[in-house]
Short mmCIF file of C-alpha atoms in Angstrom, two decimals:
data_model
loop_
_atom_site.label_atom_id
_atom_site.label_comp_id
_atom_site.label_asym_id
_atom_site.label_seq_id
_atom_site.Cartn_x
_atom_site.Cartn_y
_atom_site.Cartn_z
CA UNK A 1 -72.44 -5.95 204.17
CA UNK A 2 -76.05 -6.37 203.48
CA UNK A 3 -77.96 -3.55 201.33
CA UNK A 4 -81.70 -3.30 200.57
CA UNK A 5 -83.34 -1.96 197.54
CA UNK A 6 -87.26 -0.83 198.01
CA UNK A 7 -89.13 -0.17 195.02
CA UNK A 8 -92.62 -0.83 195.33
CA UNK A 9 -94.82 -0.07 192.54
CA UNK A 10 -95.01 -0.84 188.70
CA UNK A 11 -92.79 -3.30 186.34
CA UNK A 12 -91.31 -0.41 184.35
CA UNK A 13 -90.44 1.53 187.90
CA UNK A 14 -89.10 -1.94 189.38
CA UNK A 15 -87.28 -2.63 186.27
CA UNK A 16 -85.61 0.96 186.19
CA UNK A 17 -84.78 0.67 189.76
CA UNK A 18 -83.03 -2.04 189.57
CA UNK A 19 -79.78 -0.17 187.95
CA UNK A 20 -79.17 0.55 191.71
CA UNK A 21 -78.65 -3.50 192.41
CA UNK A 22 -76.77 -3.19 189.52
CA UNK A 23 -74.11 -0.71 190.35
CA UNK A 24 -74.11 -1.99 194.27
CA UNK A 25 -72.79 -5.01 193.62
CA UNK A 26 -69.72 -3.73 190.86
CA UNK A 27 -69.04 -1.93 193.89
CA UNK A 28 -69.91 -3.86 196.80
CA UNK A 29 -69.16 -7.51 194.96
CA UNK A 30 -69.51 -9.64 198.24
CA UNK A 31 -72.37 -7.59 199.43
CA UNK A 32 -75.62 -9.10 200.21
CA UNK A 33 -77.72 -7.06 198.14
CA UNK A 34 -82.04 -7.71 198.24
CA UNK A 35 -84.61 -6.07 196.69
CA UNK A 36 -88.07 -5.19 198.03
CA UNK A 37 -90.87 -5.48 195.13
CA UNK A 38 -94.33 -6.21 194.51
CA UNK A 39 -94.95 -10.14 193.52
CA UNK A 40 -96.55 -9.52 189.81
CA UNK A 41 -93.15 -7.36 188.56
CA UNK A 42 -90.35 -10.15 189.66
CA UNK A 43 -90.40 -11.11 185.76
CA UNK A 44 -88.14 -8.49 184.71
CA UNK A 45 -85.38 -9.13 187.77
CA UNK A 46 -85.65 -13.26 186.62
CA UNK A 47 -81.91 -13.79 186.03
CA UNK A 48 -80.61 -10.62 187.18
CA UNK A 49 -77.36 -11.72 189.07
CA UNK A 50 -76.75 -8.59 190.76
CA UNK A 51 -79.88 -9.70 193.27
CA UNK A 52 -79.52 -12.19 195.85
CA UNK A 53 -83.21 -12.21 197.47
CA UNK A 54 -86.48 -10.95 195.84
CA UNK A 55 -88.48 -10.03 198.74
CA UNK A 56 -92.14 -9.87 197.87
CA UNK A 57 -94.31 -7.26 198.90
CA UNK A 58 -97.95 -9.13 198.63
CA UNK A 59 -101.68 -8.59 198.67
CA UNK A 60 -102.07 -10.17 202.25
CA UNK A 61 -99.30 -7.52 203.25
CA UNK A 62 -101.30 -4.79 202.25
CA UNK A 63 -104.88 -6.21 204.00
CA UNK A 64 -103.10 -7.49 206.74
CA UNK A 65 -101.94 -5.58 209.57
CA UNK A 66 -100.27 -8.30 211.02
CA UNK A 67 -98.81 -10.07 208.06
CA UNK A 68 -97.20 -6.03 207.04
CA UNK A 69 -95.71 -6.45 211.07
CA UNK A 70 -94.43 -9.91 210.23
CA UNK A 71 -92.85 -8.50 207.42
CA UNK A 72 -91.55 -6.17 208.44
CA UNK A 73 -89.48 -7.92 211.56
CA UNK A 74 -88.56 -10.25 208.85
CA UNK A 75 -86.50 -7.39 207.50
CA UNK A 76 -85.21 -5.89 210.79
CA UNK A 77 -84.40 -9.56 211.53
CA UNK A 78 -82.03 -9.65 208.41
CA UNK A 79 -79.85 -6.47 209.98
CA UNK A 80 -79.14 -4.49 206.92
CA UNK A 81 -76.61 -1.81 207.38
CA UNK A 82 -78.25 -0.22 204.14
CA UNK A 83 -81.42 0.76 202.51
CA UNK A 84 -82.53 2.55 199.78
CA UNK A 85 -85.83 3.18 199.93
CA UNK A 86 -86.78 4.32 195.79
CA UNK A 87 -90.62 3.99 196.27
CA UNK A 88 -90.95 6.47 199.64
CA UNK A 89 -94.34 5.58 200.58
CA UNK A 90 -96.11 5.21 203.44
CA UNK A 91 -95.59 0.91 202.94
CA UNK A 92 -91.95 1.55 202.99
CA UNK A 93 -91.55 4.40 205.11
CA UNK A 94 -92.81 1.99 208.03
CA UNK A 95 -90.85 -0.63 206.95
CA UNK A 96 -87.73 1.19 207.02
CA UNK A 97 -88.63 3.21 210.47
CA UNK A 98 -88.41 -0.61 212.07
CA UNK A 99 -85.29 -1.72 210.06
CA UNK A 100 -82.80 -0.64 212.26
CA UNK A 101 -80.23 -0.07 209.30
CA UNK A 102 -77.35 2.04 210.05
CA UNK A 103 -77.53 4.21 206.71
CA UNK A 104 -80.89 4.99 205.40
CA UNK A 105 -81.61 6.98 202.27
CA UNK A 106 -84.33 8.30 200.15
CA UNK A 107 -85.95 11.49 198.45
CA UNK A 108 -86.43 14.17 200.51
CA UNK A 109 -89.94 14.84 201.54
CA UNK A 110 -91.56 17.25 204.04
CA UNK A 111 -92.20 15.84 207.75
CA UNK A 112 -90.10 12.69 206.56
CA UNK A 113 -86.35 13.43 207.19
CA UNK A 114 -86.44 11.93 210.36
CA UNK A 115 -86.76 8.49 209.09
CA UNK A 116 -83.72 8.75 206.90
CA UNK A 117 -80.07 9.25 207.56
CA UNK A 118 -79.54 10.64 203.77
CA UNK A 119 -82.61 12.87 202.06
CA UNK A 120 -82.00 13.46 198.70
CA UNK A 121 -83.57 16.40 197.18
CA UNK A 122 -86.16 15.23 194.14
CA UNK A 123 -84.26 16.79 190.93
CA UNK A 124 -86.60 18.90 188.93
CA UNK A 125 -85.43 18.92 185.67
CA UNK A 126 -82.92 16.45 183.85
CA UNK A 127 -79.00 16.93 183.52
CA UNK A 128 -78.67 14.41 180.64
CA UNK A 129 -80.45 12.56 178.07
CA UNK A 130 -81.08 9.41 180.59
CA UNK A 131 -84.32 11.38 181.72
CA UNK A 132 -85.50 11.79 185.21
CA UNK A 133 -87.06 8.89 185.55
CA UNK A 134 -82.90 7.43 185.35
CA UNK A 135 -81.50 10.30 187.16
CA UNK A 136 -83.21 10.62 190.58
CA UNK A 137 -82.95 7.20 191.21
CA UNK A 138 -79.24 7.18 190.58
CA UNK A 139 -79.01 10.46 192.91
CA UNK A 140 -79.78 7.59 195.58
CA UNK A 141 -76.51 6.70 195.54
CA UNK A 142 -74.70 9.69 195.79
CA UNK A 143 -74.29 9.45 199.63
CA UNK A 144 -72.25 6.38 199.35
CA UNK A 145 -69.51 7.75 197.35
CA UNK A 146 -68.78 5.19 194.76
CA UNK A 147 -65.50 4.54 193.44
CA UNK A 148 -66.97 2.97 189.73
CA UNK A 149 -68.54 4.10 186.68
CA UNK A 150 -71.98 4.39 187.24
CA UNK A 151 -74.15 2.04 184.79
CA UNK A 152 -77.19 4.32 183.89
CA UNK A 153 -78.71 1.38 182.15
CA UNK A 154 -81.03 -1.17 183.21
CA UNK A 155 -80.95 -4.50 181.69
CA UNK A 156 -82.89 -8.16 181.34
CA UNK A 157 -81.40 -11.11 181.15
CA UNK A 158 -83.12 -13.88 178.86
CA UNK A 159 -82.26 -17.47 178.29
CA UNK A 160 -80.87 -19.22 175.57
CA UNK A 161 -84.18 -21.78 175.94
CA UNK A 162 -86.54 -18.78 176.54
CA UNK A 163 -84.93 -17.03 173.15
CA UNK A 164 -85.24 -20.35 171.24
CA UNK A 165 -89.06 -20.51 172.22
CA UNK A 166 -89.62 -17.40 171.00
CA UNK A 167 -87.56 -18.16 167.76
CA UNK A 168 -89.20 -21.78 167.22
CA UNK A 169 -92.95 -19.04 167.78
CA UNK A 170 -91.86 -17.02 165.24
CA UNK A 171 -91.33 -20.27 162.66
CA UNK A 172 -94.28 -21.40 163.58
CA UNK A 173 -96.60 -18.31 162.59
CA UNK A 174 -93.93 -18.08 159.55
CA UNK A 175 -93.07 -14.53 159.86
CA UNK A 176 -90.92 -13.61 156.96
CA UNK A 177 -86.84 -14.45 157.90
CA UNK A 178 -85.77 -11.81 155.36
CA UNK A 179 -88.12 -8.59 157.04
CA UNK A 180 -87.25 -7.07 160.54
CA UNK A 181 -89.79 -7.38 162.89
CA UNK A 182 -91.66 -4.51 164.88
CA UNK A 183 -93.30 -4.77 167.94
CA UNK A 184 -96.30 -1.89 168.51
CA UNK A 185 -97.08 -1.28 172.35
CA UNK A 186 -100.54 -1.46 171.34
CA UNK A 187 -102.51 -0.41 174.58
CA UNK A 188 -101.37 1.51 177.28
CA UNK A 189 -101.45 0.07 181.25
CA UNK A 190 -104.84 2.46 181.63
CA UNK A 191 -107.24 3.95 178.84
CA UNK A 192 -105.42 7.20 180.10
CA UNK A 193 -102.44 6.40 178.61
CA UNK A 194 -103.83 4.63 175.80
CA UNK A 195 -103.11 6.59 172.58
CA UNK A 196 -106.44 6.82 170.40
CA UNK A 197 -107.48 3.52 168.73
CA UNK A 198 -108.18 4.74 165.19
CA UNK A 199 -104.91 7.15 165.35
CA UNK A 200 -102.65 4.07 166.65
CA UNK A 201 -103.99 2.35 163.22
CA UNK A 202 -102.75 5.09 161.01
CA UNK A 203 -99.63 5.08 162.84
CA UNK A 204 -98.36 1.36 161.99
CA UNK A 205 -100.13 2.01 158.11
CA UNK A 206 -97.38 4.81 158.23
CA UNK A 207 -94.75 1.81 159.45
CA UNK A 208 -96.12 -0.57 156.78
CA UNK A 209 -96.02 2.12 153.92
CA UNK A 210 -92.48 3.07 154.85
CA UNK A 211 -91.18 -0.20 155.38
CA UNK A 212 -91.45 -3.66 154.77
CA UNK A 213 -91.37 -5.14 158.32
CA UNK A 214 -93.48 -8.19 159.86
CA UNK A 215 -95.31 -6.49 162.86
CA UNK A 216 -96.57 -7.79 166.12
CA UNK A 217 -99.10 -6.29 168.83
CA UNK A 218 -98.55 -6.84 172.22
CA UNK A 219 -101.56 -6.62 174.21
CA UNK A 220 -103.24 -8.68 177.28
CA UNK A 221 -105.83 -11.30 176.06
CA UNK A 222 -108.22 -9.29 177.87
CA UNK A 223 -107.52 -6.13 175.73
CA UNK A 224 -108.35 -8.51 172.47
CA UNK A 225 -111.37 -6.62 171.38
CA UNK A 226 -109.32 -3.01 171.24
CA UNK A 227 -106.34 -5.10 169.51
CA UNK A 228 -108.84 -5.62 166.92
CA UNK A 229 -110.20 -2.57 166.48
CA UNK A 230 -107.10 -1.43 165.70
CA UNK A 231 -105.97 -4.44 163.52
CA UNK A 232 -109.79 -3.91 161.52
CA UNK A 233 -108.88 -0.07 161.02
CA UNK A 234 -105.36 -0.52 159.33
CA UNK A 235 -105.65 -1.11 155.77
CA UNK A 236 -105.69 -4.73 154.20
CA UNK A 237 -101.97 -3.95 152.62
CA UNK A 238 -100.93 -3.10 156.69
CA UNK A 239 -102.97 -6.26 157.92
CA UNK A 240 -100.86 -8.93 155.45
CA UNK A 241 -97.93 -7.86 157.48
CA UNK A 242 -99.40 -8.46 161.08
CA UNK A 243 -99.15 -11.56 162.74
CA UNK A 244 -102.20 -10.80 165.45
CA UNK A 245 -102.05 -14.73 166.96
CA UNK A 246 -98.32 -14.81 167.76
CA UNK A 247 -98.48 -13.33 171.98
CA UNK A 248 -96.38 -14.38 174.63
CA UNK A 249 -98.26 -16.40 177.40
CA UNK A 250 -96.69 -14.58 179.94
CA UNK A 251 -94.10 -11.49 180.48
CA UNK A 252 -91.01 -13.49 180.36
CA UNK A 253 -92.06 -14.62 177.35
CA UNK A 254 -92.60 -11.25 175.99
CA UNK A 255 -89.44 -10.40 176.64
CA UNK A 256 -88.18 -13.14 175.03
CA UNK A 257 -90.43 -12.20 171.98
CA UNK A 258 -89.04 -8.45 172.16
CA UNK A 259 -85.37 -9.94 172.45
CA UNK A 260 -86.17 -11.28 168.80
CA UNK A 261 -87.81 -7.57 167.36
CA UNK A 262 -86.06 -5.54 165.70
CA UNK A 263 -87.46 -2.07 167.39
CA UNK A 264 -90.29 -0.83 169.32
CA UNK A 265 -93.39 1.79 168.30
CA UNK A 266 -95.87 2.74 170.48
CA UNK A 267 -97.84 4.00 173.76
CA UNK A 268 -95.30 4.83 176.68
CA UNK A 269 -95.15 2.02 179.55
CA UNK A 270 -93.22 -1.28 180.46
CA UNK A 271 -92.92 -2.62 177.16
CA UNK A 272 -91.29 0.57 176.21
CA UNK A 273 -89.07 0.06 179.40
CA UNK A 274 -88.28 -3.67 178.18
CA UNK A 275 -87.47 -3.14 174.78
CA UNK A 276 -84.78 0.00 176.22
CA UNK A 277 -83.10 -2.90 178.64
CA UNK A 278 -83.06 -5.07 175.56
CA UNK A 279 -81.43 -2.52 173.79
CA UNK A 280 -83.81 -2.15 171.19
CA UNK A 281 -84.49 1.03 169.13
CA UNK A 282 -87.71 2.81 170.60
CA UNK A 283 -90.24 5.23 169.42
CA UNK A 284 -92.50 6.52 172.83
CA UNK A 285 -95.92 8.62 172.04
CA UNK A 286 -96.99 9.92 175.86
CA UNK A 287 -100.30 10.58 176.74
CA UNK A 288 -100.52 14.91 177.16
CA UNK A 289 -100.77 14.16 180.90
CA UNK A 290 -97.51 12.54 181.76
CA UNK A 291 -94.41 14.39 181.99
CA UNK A 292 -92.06 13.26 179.42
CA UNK A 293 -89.13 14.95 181.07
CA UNK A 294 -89.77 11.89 183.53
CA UNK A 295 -90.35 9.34 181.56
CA UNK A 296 -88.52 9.58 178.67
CA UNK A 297 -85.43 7.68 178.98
CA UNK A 298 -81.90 7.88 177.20
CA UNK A 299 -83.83 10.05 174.33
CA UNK A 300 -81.54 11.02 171.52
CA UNK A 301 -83.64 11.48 168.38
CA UNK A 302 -82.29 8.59 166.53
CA UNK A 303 -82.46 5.01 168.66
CA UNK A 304 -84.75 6.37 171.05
CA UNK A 305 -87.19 8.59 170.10
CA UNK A 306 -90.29 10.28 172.27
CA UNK A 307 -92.68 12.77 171.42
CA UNK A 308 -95.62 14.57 173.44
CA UNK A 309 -98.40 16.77 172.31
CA UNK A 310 -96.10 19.64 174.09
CA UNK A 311 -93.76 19.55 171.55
CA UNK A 312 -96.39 20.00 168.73
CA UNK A 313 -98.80 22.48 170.59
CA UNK A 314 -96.78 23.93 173.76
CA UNK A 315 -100.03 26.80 173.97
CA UNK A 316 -102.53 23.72 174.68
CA UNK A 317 -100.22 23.47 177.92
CA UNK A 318 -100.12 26.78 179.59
CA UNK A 319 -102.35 26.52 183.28
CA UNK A 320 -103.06 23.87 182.80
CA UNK A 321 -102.69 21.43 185.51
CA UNK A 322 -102.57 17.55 185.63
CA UNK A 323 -105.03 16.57 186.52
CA UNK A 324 -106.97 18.44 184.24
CA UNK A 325 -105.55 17.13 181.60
CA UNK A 326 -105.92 13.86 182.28
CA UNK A 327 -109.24 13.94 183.23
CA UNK A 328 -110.01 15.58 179.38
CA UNK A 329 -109.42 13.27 176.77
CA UNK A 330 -110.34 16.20 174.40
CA UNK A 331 -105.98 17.12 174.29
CA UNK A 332 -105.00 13.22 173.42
CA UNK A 333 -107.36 13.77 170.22
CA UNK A 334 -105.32 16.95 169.57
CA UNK A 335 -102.42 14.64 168.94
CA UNK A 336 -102.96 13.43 165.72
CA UNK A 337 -99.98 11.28 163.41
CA UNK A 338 -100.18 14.03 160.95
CA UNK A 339 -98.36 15.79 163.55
CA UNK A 340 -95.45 13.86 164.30
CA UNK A 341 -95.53 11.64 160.90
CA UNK A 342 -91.83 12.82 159.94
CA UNK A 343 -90.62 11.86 162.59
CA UNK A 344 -91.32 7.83 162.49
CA UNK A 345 -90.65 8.12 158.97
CA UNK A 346 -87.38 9.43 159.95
CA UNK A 347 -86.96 7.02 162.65
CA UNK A 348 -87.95 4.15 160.49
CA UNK A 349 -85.34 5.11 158.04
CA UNK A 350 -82.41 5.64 161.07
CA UNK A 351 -83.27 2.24 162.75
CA UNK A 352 -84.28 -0.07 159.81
CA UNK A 353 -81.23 0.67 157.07
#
């Protein structure tokens, strides 16, 4: 048997998807099982040995007509008998109308049951606390009928040389052996979803106050100027316990790096997503525009812990649509870490005994 997965978009949506490679092959063990994803997310699937292939979906696929063809009869070529097609885009939808698989399954969408064999209807709300973002995808596989326990949980696999390069990084800035280590998703992917600078600073003063942790930001090189205005607004007791040098060169070796923390604080994205498939305690702030019913995975108020403007000012919420508030930045300054400042204290004290 040979099974696609098609998840074309960001590392956090890659990286969540790929809980259905997971569960295919504890059921379908000699299956061939490939996975269709953009080139810069195949970090967080290095190791994974639920995947056979990693088929990349490039730039020159996207500008090219004729390289997106040659692709595409690469994959009809390969005669899956099934696809499931997570990303349901117009990329994917054309790549699974030539595929030829016998059993074809995605979300349901207007004027695109035709393409499909199995359309799932998008589930509105969430059923349990592994959030939306979790649930829908696993609804993919509810037309094949598993016989197994379904594994809600994605997961990385790291090295014992990639862990001992990030243990040999943390000797060599000397972080302190005898304090747990915090890693603050400093930035988010977009100033959107970037939590205000000066109200980010207050937060990790509140994690340095509470408890006496190293901490480390994780941030592009090209974000280095915000990194500092953060790092400059946190008070001189908050900045002895920051070690702003030690970064990864590259995502694997973040994850390596996060294998090593201790827990997680910070703006909702793919570190976020990492440090959950690392099994590392998590506190999530969302930006007022994204729906945390979506995005907020396996929340249960003690390891993993999200919180939302909604929660603290539902009123600021009612008609108002999406894209308004995302195009006002006015509600993110609204959220301010007076509001939920109990609640990291709290999950400070849960997570870091």
């Amino acid at each position: 048997m040979k099974i696609l997965v098609i998840q074309q978009k960001m590392i956090g949506d890659v990286l969540i998807s790929s809980i259905l490679c997971n569960n295919l092959r504890t059921a379908y063990p000699e299956a061939q099982i490939d996975y269709l994803v953009y080139a810069s997310t195949t970090p967080v699937l290095e190791g994974n040995p639920n995947i056979d292939t990693i088929i990349l979906f490039e730039e020159k696929h996207r500008k090219s007509k004729k390289e997106f063809l040659s692709l595409a009869l690469e994959i009809r070529a390969t005669k899956y008998d099934i696809i499931i097609d997570a990303y349901s885009k117009l990329e994917s939808w054309l790549i699974v109308f030539l595929s030829g698989a016998k059993k074809k399954i995605s979300y349901e969408k207007k004027g695109r049951k035709f393409l499909y064999t199995n359309n799932i209807p998008y589930q509105a709300a969430p059923k349990t606390n592994f959030g939306l973002a979790i649930e829908r995808r696993l609804s993919l596989l509810d037309p094949l009928e598993l016989s197994i326990p379904i594994d809600p949980f994605p997961k990385l696999f790291v090295t014992n040389e990639e862990n001992q390069k990030a243990i040999a990084l943390f000797e060599k800035h000397q972080l302190k052996k005898d304090r747990k280590t915090v890693m603050i998703s400093l930035l988010g992917s977009e100033k959107l979803k970037t939590y205000p600078l000066e109200y980010m600073a207050k937060v990790i003063d509140t994690i340095a106050e509470n408890k006496d942790v190293n901490i480390l930001f994780n941030y592009f090189p090209k974000q280095i100027k915000d990194a500092k205005t953060i790092f400059e607004a946190c008070k001189s007791s908050t900045q002895e316990k920051i070690y702003f040098e030690l970064l990864g060169g590259d995502l694997r070796s973040f994850i390596a790096i996060m294998n090593q923390c201790d827990a997680i604080v910070g703006n909702d994205g793919g570190a976020i997503n990492m440090a959950k498939a690392l099994d590392k305690p998590t506190f999530t702030i969302f930006s007022p525009w994204i729906e945390k019913e979506s995005w907020s995975t396996f929340e249960d108020g003690i390891k993993n812990k999200a919180i939302h403007l909604k929660d603290y000012k539902p009123d600021v919420f009612k008609a108002k649509s999406r894209k308004e508030l995302k195009n006002n930045s006015s509600y993110y300054n609204q959220f301010t870490p007076e509001l939920f400042h109990a609640e990291l204290v709290l999950f400070l004290k849960n997570n870091f005994s």
